[in-house]
Each structure stands twice: as structure tokens, then as C-alpha cells.
Coordinates of C-alpha atoms in Angstrom, one line a residue:
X1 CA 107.8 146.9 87.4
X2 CA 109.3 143.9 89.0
X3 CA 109.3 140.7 86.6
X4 CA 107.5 137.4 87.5
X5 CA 109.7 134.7 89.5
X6 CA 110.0 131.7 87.4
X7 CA 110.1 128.1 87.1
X8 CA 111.4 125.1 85.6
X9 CA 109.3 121.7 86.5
X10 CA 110.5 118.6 85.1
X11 CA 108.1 115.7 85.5
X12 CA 105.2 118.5 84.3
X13 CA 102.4 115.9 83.4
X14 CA 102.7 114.2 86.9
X15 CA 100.8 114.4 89.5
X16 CA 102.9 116.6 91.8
X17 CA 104.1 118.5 88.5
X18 CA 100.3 119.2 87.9
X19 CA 99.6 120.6 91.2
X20 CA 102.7 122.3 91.7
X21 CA 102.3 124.3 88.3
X22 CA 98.7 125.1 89.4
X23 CA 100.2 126.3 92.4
X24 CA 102.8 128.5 91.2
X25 CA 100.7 129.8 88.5
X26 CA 98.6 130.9 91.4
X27 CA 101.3 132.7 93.2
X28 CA 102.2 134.6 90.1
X29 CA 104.7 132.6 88.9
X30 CA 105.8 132.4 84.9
X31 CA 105.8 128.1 84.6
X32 CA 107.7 126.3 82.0
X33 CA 107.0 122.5 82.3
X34 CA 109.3 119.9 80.8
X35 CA 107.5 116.2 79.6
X36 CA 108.9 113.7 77.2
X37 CA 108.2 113.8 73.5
X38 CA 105.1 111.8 72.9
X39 CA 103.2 111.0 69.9
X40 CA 100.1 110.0 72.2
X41 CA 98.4 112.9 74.7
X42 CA 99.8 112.8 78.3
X43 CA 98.5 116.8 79.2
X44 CA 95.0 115.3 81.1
X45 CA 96.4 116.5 84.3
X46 CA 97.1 119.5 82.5
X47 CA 93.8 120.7 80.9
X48 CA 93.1 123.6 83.5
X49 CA 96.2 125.4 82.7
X50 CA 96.9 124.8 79.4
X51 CA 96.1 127.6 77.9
X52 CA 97.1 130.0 81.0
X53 CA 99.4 133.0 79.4
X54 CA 102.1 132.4 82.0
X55 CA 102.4 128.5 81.3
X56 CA 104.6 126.9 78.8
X57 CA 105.4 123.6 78.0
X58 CA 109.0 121.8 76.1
X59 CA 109.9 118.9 75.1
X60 CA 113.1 117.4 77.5
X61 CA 114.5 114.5 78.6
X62 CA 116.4 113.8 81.8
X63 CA 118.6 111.3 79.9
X64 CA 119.8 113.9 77.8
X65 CA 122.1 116.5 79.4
X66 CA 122.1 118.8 76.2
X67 CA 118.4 119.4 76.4
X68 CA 118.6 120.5 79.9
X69 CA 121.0 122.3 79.5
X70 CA 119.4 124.1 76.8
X71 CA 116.0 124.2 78.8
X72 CA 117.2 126.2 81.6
X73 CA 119.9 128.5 79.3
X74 CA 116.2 129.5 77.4
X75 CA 113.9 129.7 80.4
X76 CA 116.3 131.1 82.9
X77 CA 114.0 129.8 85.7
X78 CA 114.8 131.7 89.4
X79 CA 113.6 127.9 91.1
X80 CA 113.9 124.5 89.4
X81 CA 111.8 121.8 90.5
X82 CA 112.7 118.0 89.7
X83 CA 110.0 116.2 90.2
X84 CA 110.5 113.5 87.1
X85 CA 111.3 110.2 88.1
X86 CA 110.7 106.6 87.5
X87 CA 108.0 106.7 89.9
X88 CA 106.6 103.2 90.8
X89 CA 108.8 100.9 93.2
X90 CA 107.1 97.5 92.5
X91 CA 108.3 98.4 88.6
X92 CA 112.1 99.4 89.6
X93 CA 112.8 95.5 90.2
X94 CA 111.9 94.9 86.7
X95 CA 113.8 98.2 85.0
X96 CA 116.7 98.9 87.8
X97 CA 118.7 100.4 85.2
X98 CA 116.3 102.4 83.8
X99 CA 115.0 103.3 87.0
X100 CA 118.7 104.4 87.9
X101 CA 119.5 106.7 84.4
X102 CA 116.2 108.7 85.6
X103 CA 116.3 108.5 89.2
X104 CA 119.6 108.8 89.9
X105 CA 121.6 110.0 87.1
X106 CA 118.8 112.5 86.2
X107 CA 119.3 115.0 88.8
X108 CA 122.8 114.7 88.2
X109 CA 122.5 115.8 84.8
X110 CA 120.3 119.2 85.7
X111 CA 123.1 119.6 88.6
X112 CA 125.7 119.9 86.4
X113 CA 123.5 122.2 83.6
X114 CA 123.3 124.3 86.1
X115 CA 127.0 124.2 87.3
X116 CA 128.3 124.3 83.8
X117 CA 126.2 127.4 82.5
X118 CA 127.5 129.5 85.8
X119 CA 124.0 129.8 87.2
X120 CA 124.9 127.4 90.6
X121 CA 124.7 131.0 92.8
X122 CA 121.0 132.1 90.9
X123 CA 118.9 128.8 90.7
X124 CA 117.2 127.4 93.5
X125 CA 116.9 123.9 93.2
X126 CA 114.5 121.4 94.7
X127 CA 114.8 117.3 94.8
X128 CA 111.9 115.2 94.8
X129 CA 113.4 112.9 97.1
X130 CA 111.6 109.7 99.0
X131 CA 110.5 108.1 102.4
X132 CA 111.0 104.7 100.3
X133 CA 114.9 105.6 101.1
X134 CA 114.2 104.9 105.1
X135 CA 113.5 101.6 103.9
X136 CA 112.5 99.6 106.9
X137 CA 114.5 102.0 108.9
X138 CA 112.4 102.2 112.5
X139 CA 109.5 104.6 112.8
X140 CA 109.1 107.5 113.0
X141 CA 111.2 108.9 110.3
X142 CA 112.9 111.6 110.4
X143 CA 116.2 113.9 108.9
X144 CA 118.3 112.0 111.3
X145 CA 117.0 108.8 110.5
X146 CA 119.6 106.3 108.7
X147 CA 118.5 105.1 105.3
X148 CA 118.4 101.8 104.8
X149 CA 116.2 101.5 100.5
X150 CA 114.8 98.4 100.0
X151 CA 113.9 99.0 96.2
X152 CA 116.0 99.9 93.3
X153 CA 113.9 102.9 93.0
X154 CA 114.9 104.0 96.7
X155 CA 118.6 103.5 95.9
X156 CA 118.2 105.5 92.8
X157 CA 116.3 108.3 95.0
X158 CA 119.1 107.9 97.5
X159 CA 121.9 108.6 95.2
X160 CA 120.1 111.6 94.2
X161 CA 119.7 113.1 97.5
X162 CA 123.7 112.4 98.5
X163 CA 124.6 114.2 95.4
X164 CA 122.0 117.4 96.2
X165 CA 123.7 117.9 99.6
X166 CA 127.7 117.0 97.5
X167 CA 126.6 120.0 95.2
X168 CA 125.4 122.2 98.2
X169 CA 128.7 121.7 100.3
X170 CA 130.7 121.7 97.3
X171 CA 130.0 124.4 94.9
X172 CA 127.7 126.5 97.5
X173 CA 123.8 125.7 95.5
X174 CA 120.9 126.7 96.7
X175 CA 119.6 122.8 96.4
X176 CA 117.1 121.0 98.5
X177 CA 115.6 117.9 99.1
X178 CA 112.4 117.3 99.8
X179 CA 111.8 114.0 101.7
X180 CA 108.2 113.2 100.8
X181 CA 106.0 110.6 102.4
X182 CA 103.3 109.3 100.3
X183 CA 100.7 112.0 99.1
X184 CA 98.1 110.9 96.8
X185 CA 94.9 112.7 94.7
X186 CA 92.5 112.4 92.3
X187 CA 95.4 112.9 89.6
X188 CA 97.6 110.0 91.0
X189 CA 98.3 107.4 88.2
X190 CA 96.2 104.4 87.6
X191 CA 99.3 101.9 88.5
X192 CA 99.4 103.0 92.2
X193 CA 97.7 101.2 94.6
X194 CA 95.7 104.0 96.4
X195 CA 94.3 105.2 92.9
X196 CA 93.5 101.3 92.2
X197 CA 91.5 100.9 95.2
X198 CA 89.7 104.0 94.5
X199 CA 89.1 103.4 91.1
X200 CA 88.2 99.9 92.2
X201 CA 85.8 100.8 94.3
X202 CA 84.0 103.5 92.2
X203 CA 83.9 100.6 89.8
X204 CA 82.2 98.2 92.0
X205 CA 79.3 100.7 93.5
X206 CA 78.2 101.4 90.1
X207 CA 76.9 97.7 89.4
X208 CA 78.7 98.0 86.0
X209 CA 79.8 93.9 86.8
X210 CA 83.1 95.0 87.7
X211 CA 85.4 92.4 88.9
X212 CA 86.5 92.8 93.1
X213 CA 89.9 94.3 93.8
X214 CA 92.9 92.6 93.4
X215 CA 95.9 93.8 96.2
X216 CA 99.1 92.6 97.4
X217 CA 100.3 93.1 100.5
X218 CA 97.5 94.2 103.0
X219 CA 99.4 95.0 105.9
X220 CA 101.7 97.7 104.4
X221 CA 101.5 100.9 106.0
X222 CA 102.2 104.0 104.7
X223 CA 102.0 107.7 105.8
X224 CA 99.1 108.7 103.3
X225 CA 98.8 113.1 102.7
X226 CA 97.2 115.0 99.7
X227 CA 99.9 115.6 97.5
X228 CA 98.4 119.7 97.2
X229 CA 99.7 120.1 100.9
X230 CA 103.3 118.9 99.9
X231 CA 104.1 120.9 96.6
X232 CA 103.0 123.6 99.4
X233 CA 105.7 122.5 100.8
X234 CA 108.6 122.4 97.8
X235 CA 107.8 126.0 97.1
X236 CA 108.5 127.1 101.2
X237 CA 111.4 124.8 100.8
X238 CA 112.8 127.2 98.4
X239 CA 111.8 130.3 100.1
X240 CA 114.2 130.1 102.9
X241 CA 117.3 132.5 103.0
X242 CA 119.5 129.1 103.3
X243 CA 118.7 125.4 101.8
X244 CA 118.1 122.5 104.1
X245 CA 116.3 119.1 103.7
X246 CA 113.5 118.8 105.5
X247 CA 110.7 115.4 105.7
X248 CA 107.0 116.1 105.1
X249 CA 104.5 113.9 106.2
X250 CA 101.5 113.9 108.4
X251 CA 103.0 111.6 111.2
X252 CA 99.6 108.9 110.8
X253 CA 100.7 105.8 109.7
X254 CA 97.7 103.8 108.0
X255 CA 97.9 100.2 106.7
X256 CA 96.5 99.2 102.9
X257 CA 93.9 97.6 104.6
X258 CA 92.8 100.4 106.2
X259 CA 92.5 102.7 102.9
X260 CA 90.4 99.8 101.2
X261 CA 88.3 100.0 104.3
X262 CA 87.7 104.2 104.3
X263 CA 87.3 103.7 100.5
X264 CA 84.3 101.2 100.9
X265 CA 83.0 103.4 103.4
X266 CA 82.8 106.1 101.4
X267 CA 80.1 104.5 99.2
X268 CA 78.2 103.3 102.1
X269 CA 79.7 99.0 101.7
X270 CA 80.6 97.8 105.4
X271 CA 83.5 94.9 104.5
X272 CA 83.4 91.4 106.3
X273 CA 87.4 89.8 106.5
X274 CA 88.2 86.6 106.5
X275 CA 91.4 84.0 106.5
X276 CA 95.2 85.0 106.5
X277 CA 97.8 85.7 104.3
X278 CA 97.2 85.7 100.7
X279 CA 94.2 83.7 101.3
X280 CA 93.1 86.9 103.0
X281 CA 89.3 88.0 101.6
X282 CA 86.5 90.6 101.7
X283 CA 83.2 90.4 101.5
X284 CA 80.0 93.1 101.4
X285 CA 78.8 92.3 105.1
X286 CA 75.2 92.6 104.0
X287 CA 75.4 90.3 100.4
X288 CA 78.3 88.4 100.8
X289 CA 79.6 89.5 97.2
X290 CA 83.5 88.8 96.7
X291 CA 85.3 92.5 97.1
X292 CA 89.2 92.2 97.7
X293 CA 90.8 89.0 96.8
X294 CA 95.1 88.8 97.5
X295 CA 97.8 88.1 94.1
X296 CA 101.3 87.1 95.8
X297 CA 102.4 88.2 92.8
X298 CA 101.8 92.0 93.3
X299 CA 103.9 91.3 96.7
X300 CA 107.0 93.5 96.3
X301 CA 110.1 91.2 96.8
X302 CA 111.8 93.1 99.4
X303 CA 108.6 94.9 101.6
X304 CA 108.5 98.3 103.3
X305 CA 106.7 97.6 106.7
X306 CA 105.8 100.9 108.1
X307 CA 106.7 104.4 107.2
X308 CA 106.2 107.2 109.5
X309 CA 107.3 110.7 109.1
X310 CA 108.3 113.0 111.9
X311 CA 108.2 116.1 110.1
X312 CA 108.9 118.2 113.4
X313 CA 111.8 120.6 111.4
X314 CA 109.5 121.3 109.1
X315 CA 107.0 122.5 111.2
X316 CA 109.6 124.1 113.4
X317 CA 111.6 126.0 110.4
X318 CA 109.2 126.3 107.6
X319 CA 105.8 126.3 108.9
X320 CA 104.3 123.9 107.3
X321 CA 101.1 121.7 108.1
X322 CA 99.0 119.2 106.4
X323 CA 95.5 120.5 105.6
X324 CA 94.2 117.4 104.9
X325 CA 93.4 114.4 107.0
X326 CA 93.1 111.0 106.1
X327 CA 89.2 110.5 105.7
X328 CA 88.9 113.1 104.2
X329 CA 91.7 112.3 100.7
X330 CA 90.0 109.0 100.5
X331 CA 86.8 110.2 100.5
X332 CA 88.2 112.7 97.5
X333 CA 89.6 109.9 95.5
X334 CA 86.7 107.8 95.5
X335 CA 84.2 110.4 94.6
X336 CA 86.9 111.5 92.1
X337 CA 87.1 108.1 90.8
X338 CA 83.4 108.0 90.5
X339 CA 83.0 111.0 88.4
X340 CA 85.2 109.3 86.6
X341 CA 83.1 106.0 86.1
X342 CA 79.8 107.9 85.9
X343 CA 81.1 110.0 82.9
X344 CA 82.1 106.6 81.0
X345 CA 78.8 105.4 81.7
X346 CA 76.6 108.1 81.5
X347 CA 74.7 107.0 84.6
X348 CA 72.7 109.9 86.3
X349 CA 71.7 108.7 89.6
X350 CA 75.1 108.1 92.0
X351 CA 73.6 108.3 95.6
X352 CA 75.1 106.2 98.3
X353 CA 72.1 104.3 98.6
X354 CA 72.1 103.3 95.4
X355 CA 75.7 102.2 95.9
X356 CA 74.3 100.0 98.6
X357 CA 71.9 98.5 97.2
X358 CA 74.2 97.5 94.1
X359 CA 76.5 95.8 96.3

């Protein structure tokens, strides 16, 4: 009888982490997940799988090369996934050296467990790398593109992915990065802005007096997926005969405007604009109630204009495709975010209409 494959997930109580154990789990895959010690509960994201016989959970630390090393000595996982990271940009000018032990030195750690405990020719090993490392770089983005980070946090990524390919060349790994543009979900943290709008939103059509959005820059755009297409994609990644970097993204590029806009929509609230820069407004068209308001303060201080991926190779050498178009994930978070609300409220009615006539 052959044995399960297996894998190692770092970052476990993320949301990629999440969906990628879910996945796994679901293609018969034994799943160890590594989090951080914590005296407080961060398994939310978790809660499905929990108790799932092939699913196990330990405590690691990517700041601590002996419990990595000890991790995959014990698990002996066939693919490791590194998906842990310092996570938020805006929050890497504030902790760049945190960001950079994580980020950056992180990967190098798990690199060299592997290396050191003569498994570099058995693991397969995947990179959560970034389309934050293209940086302003012009659009579309692709493998070829030059990197030009804008953030500590895309430096950090960047390091990571030079070192993949340096332990690839150098010692023959089986190591990819994955070059992610921005996928969101219903499990996406609360300090990222599409989960803030959403939440936002849900807030505001419930008539709970909940206070209008607060946003930075408006005119950011981003190439928005659902993050279950692209920890589709890690797994392919590691299925190939020979390891490769490859950018996913859905090649639609939508500004921040435009996801408050598809979020009001989908409660049924039609947005009126008005004024410029940060004294940039919106109102409901029908009752004139105060719905986005601008902080400068949220503004990042160097800004990513427009990311773009052209994700052609992977299409090409992997076959792989979005499933999910843009509508359709904001729609998802919102009525995600809704649930959400509604269960903390105990309301029992949530039509649109009556989300229109709240407003």
C-alpha cells in the first residue's frame, strides 16, 4: 500500500495556510502545520480541519533554526510549503527588521534545515514569494520583469526569492517560487484593506450605527484573485518533474476604488463621489449618508501604482487558470463579512432591500 505524500506548511493559521491544508487534505495528503506558540487561540481559520485524522499541528518559529530543523527531521514531509511571513506592507515601514528576520532570513533558515539534514535531493520546496517585489516596475508583470520593491516587506520577499533560485543552482533543490499577486477570501485578516472594506460594508448595511470607511490611497490598483485558485497553484508548482518560478495572477488590474464600489453593490448602495485627493468622499446616492472618507495617514510612504500579472508560463507549463472572477470574490467577502456581522448581532432578516433601506 503506497503511503500518503506529505506536507510541511509553515504560516498554518493564515489564510493561504488554511486553504492550502484544506486542499491537500483533500488530495489525500498527511498535513503538519507549523504556527507560533500562543497563549491566545489563532486556529479560527482552522476549525474545519481540526480534528481531521491526517492533520497535525506544532509549535515552530521561523526565527529559530533548531525548531525547523527539528520539524522537518520528525515530519519528514515529501513538499514543504513556506507560506509564513510578515505579511502586511504598510506595517514593514514600522518593523523592517522584524519584517526582514521573517521574511527574509526565514526561508533561509528552512533552506539550510533542509541542506544540513541531507534531504536537499527529497523535499520539494515552495516560496511564497510577492508581486509587491515588481514594485512600480511597468505592467504587466511577468518572470522577466525586473524588480524594483518599494516596501521593506518586498525587499525582504525579494531576498527570499534570490536565495530559492542560489539554493536551486547551487545544491540542485527542488525549490520554487511562487510569485503571487494579490488573492483575497473570506479568511483574509482584518488589517488588509480588501477584508476592511468588506467588513466595512457589511457593517454599514446592517444599520448597527457603524461609522463610514476609512481608506488610503484610492487609486491603487492591484491584481485581486481568490486566494483557493492560487494554493491550486503552489501544489502544481511542485508537481512538475523540474522546479521553475512561475507568476499567478488573473491579468485584471482593479483600482481600491473600484473594490469599494463592487462591495457596495453587493448590498444594493449605489455610491455618489465627490472632491480630490484626500478630500476625496462617498456618499449613498439616494440619502446622502457619509460612506468612505480618505486618512493620509493610511497612505503608504512609498506607493505601488499598478500591479498586473502576466501569468502566460503558468498557463503555458502548468495549466493553471483562475476560477474566480472579480465580481464574483467581492461579492463572497461581503456576504462573508455579513454572516459575520449578523451572527454578532443576532439579526434575522439580511435581504438587500433591507440593506437599502438602512442606508
Amino acid at each position: 500500500m503506497q503511503a500518503s505524500p506529505s506536507a510541511l506548511i509553515t504560516g498554518i493559521t493564515g489564510q493561504d495556510g488554511a486553504h492550502l491544508a484544506e486542499f491537500l487534505l483533500g488530495r489525500g495528503y498527511v498535513v503538519h502545520g507549523v504556527r507560533l506558540y500562543s497563549a491566545t487561540d489563532d486556529t479560527q481559520r482552522l476549525r474545519d480541519i481540526l480534528d481531521h485524522p491526517r492533520f497535525h499541528l506544532h509549535i515552530g518559529d521561523l526565527n529559530d533554526g533548531g525548531s525547523l530543523a527539528r520539524l522537518i527531521r520528525d515530519c519528514a514531509p515529501d513538499e514543504i510549503y513556506n507560506l509564513a511571513a510578515q505579511s502586511h506592507v504598510h506595517a514593514s515601514f514600522k518593523v523592517p527588521e522584524a519584517t526582514a528576520q521573517i521574511n527574509a532570513l526565514g526561508p533561509l533558515r528552512l533552506l539550510e534545515a533542509i541542506r544540513l539534514l541531507g534531504r536537499e535531493h527529497e523535499i520539494k520546496f515552495y516560496q511564497a514569494s510577492s508581486s509587491e517585489m515588481f514594485g512600480n516596475a511597468p505592467a504587466p508583470q511577468s518572470e522577466d520583469t525586473p524588480f524594483t520593491p518599494c516596501s521593506p516587506y518586498a525587499a525582504a520577499k525579494l531576498y527570499a526569492y534570490w536565495l530559492v533560485r542560489n539554493y536551486r543552482d547551487a545544491y540542485g533543490m527542488f525549490a520554487c517560487n511562487g510569485i503571487l499577486f494579490n488573492h483575497e477570501s473570506a479568511l483574509r485578516g482584518q488589517e488588509f484593506v480588501t477584508q476592511k472594506i468588506a467588513r466595512g460594508v457589511a457593517a454599514l448595511a446592517s444599520g448597527h450605527d457603524a461609522p463610514a470607511l476609512v481608506l488610503g490611497n484610492l487609486n491603487s490598483r492591484r491584481d485581486w484573485g481568490d486566494a483557493r485558485d492560487y494554493v491550486r497553484g503552489m501544489w502544481m508548482m511542485l508537481q512538475r518533474d523540474t522546479p521553475d518560478d512561475y507568476v499567478l495572477g488573473t491579468g485584471q488590474s482593479y483600482s481600491v476604488r473600484d473594490f469599494v464600489n463592487a462591495a457596495f453593490d453587493a448590498v444594493g448602495f449605489t455610491l455618489t463621489w465627490t472632491g480630490i485627493g484626500v478630500g476625496e468622499t462617498a456618499r449613498c446616492a439616494r440619502t446622502g449618508r457619509l460612506l468612505v472618507s480618505i486618512d493620509p495617514s493610511l497612505f503608504r510612504p512609498t506607493e505601488v501604482n499598478n500591479l498586473i500579472a502576466d501569468a502566460a508560463k503558468a498557463r503555458t507549463v502548468l495549466g493553471w487558470m483562475p476560477e474566480t472572477d472579480f465580481q464574483t470574490l467581492v461579492r463572497d467577502m461581503v456576504a462573508a463579512a455579513m454572516d459575520n456581522t449578523q451572527k454578532s448581532h443576532g439579526d434575522d432578516d439580511w435581504t438587500n432591500d433591507n440593506y437599502a433601506r438602512l442606508a
